[in-house]
CSV table of N, CA and C in Angstrom, one decimal:
chain,number,residue,atom,x,y,z
A,1,MET,N,0.9,-1.1,0.2
A,1,MET,CA,0.2,0.0,0.1
A,1,MET,C,0.8,1.2,0.1
A,2,ALA,N,0.5,2.3,-1.0
A,2,ALA,CA,1.4,3.3,-0.9
A,2,ALA,C,1.1,4.3,0.3
A,3,GLU,N,2.2,4.9,0.5
A,3,GLU,CA,2.0,6.0,1.5
A,3,GLU,C,1.1,7.3,1.4
A,4,PRO,N,0.7,7.9,2.1
A,4,PRO,CA,-0.2,9.0,1.9
A,4,PRO,C,0.7,10.2,1.6
A,5,ALA,N,0.2,10.9,0.7
A,5,ALA,CA,1.2,12.3,0.3
A,5,ALA,C,1.4,13.2,1.5
A,6,ALA,N,2.6,13.7,1.5
A,6,ALA,CA,2.6,14.4,2.5
A,6,ALA,C,2.2,15.7,2.3
A,7,ASP,N,1.7,16.5,3.2
A,7,ASP,CA,1.1,18.0,3.2
A,7,ASP,C,2.2,19.0,3.2
A,8,ASP,N,2.2,19.6,2.0
A,8,ASP,CA,3.4,20.4,1.9
A,8,ASP,C,3.1,21.8,2.9
A,9,ASP,N,1.7,22.0,3.3
A,9,ASP,CA,1.4,23.4,4.2
A,9,ASP,C,2.0,23.2,5.6
A,10,GLN,N,2.4,21.9,6.0
A,10,GLN,CA,2.7,21.6,7.3
A,10,GLN,C,4.0,21.0,7.5
A,11,ALA,N,5.0,22.0,8.2
A,11,ALA,CA,6.5,21.3,8.1
A,11,ALA,C,6.4,20.4,9.2
A,12,PRO,N,7.5,19.5,9.3
A,12,PRO,CA,7.7,18.7,10.2
A,12,PRO,C,7.9,19.3,11.7
A,13,GLU,N,7.6,18.7,12.8
A,13,GLU,CA,7.5,19.4,14.1
A,13,GLU,C,8.8,19.8,14.4
A,14,ASP,N,9.8,19.2,14.1
A,14,ASP,CA,11.3,19.2,14.3
A,14,ASP,C,12.2,20.3,13.5
A,15,GLU,N,11.4,20.5,12.6
A,15,GLU,CA,12.3,21.7,11.6
A,15,GLU,C,12.5,23.2,12.3
A,16,PRO,N,13.7,23.3,11.9
A,16,PRO,CA,14.1,24.7,12.7
A,16,PRO,C,12.9,25.8,12.5
A,17,GLY,N,12.8,26.7,13.3
A,17,GLY,CA,11.9,27.8,12.9
A,17,GLY,C,10.4,27.4,13.1
A,18,ASP,N,10.2,26.3,13.5
A,18,ASP,CA,8.9,25.9,13.7
A,18,ASP,C,8.1,26.7,15.1
A,19,GLU,N,8.9,27.2,16.2
A,19,GLU,CA,8.5,28.0,17.2
A,19,GLU,C,8.0,29.4,16.6
A,20,PHE,N,8.4,29.8,15.4
A,20,PHE,CA,7.7,30.9,15.0
A,20,PHE,C,6.3,30.7,14.7
A,21,HIS,N,5.8,29.5,14.0
A,21,HIS,CA,4.5,29.2,13.7
A,21,HIS,C,3.7,28.9,15.0
A,22,PHE,N,4.2,28.3,15.9
A,22,PHE,CA,3.6,28.2,17.3
A,22,PHE,C,3.5,29.3,18.0
A,23,ASN,N,4.4,30.2,18.1
A,23,ASN,CA,4.3,31.3,19.2
A,23,ASN,C,4.1,32.6,18.6
A,24,TRP,N,3.7,32.8,17.4
A,24,TRP,CA,3.5,34.2,16.9
A,24,TRP,C,2.5,35.1,17.4
A,25,PRO,N,1.3,34.5,17.7
A,25,PRO,CA,0.3,35.2,18.4
A,25,PRO,C,0.9,36.0,19.7
A,26,ALA,N,1.9,35.4,20.2
A,26,ALA,CA,2.3,36.1,21.5
A,26,ALA,C,2.9,37.5,21.1
A,27,GLY,N,3.3,37.6,19.9
A,27,GLY,CA,3.7,39.3,19.8
A,27,GLY,C,2.6,40.1,19.9
A,28,ASN,N,1.4,39.9,20.1
A,28,ASN,CA,0.2,41.0,20.4
A,28,ASN,C,0.3,41.3,21.9
A,29,TYR,N,1.1,40.7,22.9
A,29,TYR,CA,1.1,40.8,24.4
A,29,TYR,C,2.1,41.5,24.6
A,30,ALA,N,1.9,42.4,25.7
A,30,ALA,CA,3.1,43.2,26.4
A,30,ALA,C,4.1,42.1,26.8
A,31,PRO,N,5.4,42.7,26.9
A,31,PRO,CA,6.4,41.9,27.5
A,31,PRO,C,6.1,41.6,29.0
A,32,GLY,N,6.2,40.1,29.3
A,32,GLY,CA,6.0,39.7,30.5
A,32,GLY,C,4.4,39.2,30.7
A,33,GLU,N,3.7,39.8,29.6
A,33,GLU,CA,2.1,39.3,29.9
A,33,GLU,C,1.9,37.7,29.7
A,34,ILE,N,2.5,37.3,29.0
A,34,ILE,CA,2.5,35.7,28.8
A,34,ILE,C,2.7,35.0,30.1
A,35,GLU,N,3.7,35.3,30.6
A,35,GLU,CA,4.5,34.8,31.9
A,35,GLU,C,3.2,34.9,33.1
A,36,GLN,N,2.8,36.1,33.0
A,36,GLN,CA,1.9,36.3,34.1
A,36,GLN,C,0.5,35.4,34.0
A,37,PHE,N,0.2,35.2,32.6
A,37,PHE,CA,-1.0,34.3,32.5
A,37,PHE,C,-0.5,33.0,33.0
A,38,ALA,N,0.6,32.5,32.7
A,38,ALA,CA,1.2,31.3,32.8
A,38,ALA,C,1.2,30.9,34.5
A,39,ASP,N,1.8,32.0,35.1
A,39,ASP,CA,1.9,32.1,36.5
A,39,ASP,C,0.5,32.0,37.1
A,40,GLY,N,-0.6,32.4,36.7
A,40,GLY,CA,-1.9,32.3,37.1
A,40,GLY,C,-2.6,31.2,37.0
A,41,ILE,N,-2.1,30.5,35.8
A,41,ILE,CA,-2.7,29.2,35.5
A,41,ILE,C,-1.9,28.1,36.6
A,42,ARG,N,-0.7,28.2,36.7
A,42,ARG,CA,0.2,27.4,37.6
A,42,ARG,C,-0.5,27.4,39.2
A,43,LYS,N,-0.8,28.6,39.6
A,43,LYS,CA,-1.4,28.6,41.0
A,43,LYS,C,-2.7,28.1,40.9
A,44,GLU,N,-3.6,28.3,39.8
A,44,GLU,CA,-4.8,27.7,39.9
A,44,GLU,C,-4.9,26.1,39.8
A,45,LEU,N,-3.9,25.5,39.4
A,45,LEU,CA,-3.6,24.1,39.4
A,45,LEU,C,-3.2,23.3,40.5
A,46,GLU,N,-2.4,24.3,41.3
A,46,GLU,CA,-1.9,23.8,42.5
A,46,GLU,C,-3.1,23.2,43.5
């Protein structure tokens, strides 16, 4: 059976530069704001 064709729109997860694709929305937040969100979530989970 033939392997399915690769999706050219998605890069492999280990490809350098992938962090840009996953983190680009963070550019709309003030410096440190993402860390504040993360700290709040960590405290709620404790």
